[in-house]
PDB file of C-alpha atoms in Angstrom:
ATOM      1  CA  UNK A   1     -64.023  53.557  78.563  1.00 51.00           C
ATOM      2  CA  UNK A   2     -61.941  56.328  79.991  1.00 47.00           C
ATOM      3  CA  UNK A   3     -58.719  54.958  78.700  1.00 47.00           C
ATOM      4  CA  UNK A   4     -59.894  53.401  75.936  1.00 48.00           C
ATOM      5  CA  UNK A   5     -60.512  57.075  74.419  1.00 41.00           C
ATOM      6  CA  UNK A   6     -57.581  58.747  75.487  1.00 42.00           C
ATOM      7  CA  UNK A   7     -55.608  55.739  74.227  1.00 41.00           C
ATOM      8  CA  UNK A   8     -57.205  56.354  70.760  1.00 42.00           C
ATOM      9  CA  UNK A   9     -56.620  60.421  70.710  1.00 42.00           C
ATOM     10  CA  UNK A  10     -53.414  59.920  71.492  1.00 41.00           C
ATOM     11  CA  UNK A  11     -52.751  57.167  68.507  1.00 43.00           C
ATOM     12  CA  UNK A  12     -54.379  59.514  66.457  1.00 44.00           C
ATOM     13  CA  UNK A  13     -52.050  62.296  67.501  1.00 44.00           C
ATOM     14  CA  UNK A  14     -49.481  60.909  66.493  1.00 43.00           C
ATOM     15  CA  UNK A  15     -50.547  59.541  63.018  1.00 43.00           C
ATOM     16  CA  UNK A  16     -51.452  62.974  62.359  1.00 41.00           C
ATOM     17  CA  UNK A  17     -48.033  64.442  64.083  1.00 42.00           C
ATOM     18  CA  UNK A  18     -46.706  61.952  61.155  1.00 46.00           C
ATOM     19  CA  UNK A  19     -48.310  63.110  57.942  1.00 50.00           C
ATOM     20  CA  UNK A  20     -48.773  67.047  58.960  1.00 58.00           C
ATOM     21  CA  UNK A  21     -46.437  69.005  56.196  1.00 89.00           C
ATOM     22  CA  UNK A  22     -43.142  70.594  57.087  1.00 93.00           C
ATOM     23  CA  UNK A  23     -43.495  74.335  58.425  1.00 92.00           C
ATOM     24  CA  UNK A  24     -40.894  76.584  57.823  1.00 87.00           C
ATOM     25  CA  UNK A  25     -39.797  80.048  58.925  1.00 84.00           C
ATOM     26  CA  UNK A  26     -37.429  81.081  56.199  1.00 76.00           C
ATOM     27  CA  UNK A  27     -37.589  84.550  57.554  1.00 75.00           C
ATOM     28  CA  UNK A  28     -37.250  84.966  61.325  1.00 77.00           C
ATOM     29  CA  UNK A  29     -34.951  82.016  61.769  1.00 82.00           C
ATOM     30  CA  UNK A  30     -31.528  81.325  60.324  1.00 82.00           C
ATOM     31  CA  UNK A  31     -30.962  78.303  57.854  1.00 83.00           C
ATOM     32  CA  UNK A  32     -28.931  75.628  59.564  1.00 85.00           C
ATOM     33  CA  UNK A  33     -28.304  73.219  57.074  1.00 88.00           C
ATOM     34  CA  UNK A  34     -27.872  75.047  53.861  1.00 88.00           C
ATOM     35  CA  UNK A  35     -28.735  72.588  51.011  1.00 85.00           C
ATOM     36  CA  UNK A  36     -25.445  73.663  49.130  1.00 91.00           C
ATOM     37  CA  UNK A  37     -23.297  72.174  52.074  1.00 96.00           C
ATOM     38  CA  UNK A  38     -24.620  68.420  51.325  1.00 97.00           C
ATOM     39  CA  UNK A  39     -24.219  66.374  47.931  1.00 97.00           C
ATOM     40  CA  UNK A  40     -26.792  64.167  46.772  1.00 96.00           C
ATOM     41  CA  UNK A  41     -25.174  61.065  45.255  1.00 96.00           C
ATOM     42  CA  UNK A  42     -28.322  59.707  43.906  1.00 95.00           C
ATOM     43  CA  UNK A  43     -27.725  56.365  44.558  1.00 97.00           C
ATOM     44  CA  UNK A  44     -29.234  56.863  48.207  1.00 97.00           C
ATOM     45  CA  UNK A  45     -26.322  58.567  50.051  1.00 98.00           C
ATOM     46  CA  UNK A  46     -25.649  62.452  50.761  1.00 98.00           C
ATOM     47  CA  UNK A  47     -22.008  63.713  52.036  1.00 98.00           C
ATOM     48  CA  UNK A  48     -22.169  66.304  54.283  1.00 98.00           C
ATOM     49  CA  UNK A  49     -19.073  68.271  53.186  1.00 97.00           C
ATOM     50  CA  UNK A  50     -19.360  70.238  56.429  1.00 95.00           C
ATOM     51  CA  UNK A  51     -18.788  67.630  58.961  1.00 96.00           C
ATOM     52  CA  UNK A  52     -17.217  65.363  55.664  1.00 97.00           C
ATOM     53  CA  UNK A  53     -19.912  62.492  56.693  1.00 98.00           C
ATOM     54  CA  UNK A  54     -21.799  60.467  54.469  1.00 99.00           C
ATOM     55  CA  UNK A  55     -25.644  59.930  55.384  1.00 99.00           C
ATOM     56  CA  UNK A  56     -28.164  57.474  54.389  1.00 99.00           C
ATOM     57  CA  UNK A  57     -30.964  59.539  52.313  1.00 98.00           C
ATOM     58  CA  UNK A  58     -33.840  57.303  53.902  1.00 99.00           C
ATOM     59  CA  UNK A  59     -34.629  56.453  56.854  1.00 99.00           C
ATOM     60  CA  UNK A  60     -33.860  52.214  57.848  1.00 99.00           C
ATOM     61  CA  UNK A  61     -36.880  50.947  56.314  1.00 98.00           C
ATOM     62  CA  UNK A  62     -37.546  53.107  53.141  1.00 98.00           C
ATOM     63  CA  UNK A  63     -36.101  52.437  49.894  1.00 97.00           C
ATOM     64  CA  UNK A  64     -34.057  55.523  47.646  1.00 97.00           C
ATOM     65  CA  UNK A  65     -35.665  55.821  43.932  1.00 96.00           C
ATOM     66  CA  UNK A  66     -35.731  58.664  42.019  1.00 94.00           C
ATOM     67  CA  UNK A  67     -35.130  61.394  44.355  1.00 95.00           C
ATOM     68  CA  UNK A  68     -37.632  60.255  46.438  1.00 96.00           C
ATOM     69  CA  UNK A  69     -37.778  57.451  49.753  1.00 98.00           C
ATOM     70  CA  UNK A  70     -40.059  55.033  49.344  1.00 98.00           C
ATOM     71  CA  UNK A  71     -42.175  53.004  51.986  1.00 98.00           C
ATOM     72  CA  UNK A  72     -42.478  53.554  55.482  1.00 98.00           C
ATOM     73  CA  UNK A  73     -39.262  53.901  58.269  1.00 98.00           C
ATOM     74  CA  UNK A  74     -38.613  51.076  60.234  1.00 98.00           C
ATOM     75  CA  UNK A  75     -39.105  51.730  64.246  1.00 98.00           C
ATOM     76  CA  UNK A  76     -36.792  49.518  66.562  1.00 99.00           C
ATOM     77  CA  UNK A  77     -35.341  49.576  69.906  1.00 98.00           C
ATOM     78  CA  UNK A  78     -31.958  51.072  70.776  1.00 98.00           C
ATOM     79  CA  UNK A  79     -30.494  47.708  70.717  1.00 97.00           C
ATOM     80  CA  UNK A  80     -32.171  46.624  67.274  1.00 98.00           C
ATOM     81  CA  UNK A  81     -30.638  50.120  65.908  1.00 98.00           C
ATOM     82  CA  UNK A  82     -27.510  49.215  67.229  1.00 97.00           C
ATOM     83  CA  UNK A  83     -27.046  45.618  65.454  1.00 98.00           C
ATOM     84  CA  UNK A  84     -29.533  46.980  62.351  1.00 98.00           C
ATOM     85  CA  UNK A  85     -25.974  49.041  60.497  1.00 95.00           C
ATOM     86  CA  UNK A  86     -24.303  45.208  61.024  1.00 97.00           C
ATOM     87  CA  UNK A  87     -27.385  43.263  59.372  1.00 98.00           C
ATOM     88  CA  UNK A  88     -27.605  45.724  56.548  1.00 98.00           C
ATOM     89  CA  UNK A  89     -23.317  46.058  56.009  1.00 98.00           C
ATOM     90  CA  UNK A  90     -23.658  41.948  56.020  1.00 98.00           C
ATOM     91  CA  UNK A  91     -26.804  42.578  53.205  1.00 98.00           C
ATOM     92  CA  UNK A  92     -24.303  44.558  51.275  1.00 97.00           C
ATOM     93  CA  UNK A  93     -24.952  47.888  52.281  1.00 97.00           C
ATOM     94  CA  UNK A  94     -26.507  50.655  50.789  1.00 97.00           C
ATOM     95  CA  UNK A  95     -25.099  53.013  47.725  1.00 97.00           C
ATOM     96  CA  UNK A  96     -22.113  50.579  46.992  1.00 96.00           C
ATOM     97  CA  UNK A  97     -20.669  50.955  50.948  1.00 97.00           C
ATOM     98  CA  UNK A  98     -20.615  48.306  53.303  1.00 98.00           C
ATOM     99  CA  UNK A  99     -19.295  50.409  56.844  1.00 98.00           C
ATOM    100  CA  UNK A 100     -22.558  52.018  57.826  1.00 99.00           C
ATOM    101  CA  UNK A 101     -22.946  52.846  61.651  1.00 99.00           C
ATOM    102  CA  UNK A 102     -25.083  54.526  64.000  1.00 99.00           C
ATOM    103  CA  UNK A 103     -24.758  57.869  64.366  1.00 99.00           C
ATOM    104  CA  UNK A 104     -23.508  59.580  67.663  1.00 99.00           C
ATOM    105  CA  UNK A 105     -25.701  61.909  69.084  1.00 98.00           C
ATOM    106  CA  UNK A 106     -23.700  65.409  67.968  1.00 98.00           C
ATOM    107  CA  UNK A 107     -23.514  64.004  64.574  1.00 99.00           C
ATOM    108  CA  UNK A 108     -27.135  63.583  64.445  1.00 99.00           C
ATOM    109  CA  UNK A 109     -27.890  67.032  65.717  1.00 98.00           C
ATOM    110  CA  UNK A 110     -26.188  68.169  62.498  1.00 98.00           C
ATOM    111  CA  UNK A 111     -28.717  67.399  60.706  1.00 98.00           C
ATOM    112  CA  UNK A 112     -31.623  69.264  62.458  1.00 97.00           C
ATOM    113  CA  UNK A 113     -32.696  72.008  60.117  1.00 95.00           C
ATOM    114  CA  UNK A 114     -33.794  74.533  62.826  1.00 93.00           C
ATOM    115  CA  UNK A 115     -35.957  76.918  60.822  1.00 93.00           C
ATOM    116  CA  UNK A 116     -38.226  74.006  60.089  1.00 93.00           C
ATOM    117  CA  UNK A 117     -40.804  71.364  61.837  1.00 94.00           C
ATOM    118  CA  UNK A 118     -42.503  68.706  61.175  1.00 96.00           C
ATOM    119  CA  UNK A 119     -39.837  67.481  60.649  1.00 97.00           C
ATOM    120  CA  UNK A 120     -36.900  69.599  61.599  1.00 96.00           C
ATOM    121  CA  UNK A 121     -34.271  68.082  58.800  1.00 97.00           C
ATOM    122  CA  UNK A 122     -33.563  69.931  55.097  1.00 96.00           C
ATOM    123  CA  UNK A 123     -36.115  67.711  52.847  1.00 96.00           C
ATOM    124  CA  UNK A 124     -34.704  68.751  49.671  1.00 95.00           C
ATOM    125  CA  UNK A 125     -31.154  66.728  51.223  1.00 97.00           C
ATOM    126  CA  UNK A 126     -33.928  64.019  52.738  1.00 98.00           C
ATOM    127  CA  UNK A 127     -37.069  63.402  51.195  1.00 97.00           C
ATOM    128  CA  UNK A 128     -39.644  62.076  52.858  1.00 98.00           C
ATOM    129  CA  UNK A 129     -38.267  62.162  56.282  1.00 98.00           C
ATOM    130  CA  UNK A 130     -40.861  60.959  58.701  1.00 97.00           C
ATOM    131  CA  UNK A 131     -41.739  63.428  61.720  1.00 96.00           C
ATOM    132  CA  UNK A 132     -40.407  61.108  64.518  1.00 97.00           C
ATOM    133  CA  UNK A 133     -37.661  60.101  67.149  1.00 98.00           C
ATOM    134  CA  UNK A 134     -34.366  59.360  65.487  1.00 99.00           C
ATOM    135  CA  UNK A 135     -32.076  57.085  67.689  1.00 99.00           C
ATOM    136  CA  UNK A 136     -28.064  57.926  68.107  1.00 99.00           C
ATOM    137  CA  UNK A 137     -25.583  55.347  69.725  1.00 98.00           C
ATOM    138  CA  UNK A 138     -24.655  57.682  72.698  1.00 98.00           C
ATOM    139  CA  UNK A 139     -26.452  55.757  76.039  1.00 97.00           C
ATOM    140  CA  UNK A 140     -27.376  58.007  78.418  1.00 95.00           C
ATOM    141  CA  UNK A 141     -24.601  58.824  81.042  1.00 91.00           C
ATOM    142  CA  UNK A 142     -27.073  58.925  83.547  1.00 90.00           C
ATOM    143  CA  UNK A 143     -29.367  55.557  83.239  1.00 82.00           C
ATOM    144  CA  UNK A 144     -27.977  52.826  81.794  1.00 84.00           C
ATOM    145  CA  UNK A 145     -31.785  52.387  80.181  1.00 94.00           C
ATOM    146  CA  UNK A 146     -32.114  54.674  78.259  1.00 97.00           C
ATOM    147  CA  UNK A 147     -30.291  56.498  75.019  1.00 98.00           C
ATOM    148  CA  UNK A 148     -30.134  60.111  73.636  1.00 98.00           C
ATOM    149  CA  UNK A 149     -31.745  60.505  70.262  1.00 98.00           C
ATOM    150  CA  UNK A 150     -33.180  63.838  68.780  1.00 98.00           C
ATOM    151  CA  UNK A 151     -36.691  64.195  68.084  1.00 98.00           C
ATOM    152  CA  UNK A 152     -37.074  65.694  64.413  1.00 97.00           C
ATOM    153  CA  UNK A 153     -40.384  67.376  64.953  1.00 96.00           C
ATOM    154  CA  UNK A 154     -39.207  70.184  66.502  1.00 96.00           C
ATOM    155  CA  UNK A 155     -35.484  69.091  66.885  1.00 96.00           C
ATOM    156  CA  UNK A 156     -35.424  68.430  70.293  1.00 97.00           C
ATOM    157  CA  UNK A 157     -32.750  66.046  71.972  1.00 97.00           C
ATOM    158  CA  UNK A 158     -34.610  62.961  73.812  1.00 96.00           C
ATOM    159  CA  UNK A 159     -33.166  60.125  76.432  1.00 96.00           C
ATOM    160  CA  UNK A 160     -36.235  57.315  75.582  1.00 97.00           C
ATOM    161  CA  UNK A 161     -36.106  53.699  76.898  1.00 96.00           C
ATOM    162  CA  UNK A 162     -34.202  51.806  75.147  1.00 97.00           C
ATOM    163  CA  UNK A 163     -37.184  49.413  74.378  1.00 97.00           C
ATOM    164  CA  UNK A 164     -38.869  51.966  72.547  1.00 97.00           C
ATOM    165  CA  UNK A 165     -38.999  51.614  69.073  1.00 98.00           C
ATOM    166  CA  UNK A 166     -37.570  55.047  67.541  1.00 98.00           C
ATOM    167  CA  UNK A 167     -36.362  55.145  63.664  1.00 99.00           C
ATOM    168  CA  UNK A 168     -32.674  55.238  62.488  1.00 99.00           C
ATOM    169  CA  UNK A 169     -30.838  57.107  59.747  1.00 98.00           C
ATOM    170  CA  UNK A 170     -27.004  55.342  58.969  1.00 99.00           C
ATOM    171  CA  UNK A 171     -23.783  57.633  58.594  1.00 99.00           C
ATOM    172  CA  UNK A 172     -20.251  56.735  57.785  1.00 98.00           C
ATOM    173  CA  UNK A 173     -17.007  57.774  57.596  1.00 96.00           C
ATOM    174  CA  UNK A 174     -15.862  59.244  54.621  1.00 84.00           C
TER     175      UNK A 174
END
């Protein structure tokens, strides 16, 4: 009975971690991802003329429409994320490109929007970012089972097992 309850608080934990609003502290912490650095292309990509990447505006799993994402983010293992840029290039691809990747874990960082949580990413850049676990394609150096991805609650960077099921966002090279 024991587990059975704390298995339940902690399932609804996290749907509530999930659909709590963003919190931000536009005054004691400095902007890291000023909206003006990124270009919304409208057609479901954003270039980061920063770092000169180009981003997916949804997570894998949600559809771009209007501004908005639509749907729910698709959560997959490491290896699932890893072959998921391949399926979707082979689909097509998304906004007219067909060389989507993973991103590596320092070009995922760039994203976190440190003055914000819940989720810790610019949502006027990417709407309707889900509050979650974001996987790169940097393993871990240390254990060959698990891989670093950055946790956009509060930013943080993560090693999971690579069996978890984490979301994805796609980059490419510009």
């Amino acid at each position: 009975m024991m587990k059975r309850t704390i298995a339940i608080l902690v399932a609804g934990m996290s749907v509530a971690a999930a659909t709590n609003a963003q919190v931000c502290k536009d005054t004691s912490i400095q902007q890291t991802t000023d909206p003006d650095r990124f270009v919304v292309h409208g057609d479901g990509a954003v270039t980061d003329a920063e770092t000169g990447l180009m981003w997916t505006t949804c997570s894998v799993g949600q559809s771009y429409s209007n501004g908005s994402c639509k749907g729910s983010a698709s959560s997959m293992s490491w290896t699932q994320a890893l072959q998921q840029a391949q399926i979707i290039n082979g689909a097509g691809g998304i906004a007219g490109q067909s060389d989507w990747r993973l991103p590596n874990i320092k070009e995922l960082v760039s994203l976190v929007e440190f003055q914000c949580h819940s989720p810790a990413i610019n949502l006027s850049v990417f709407p309707d970012t889900p509050s979650g676990t974001y996987w790169s394609s940097t393993p871990d150096i240390r254990d060959g089972k698990q891989a670093r991805s950055i946790y956009f609650v509060d930013g943080s960077d993560l090693t999971p097992d690579v069996s978890s099921g984490r979301y994805i966002r796609l980059v490419r090279d510009r």
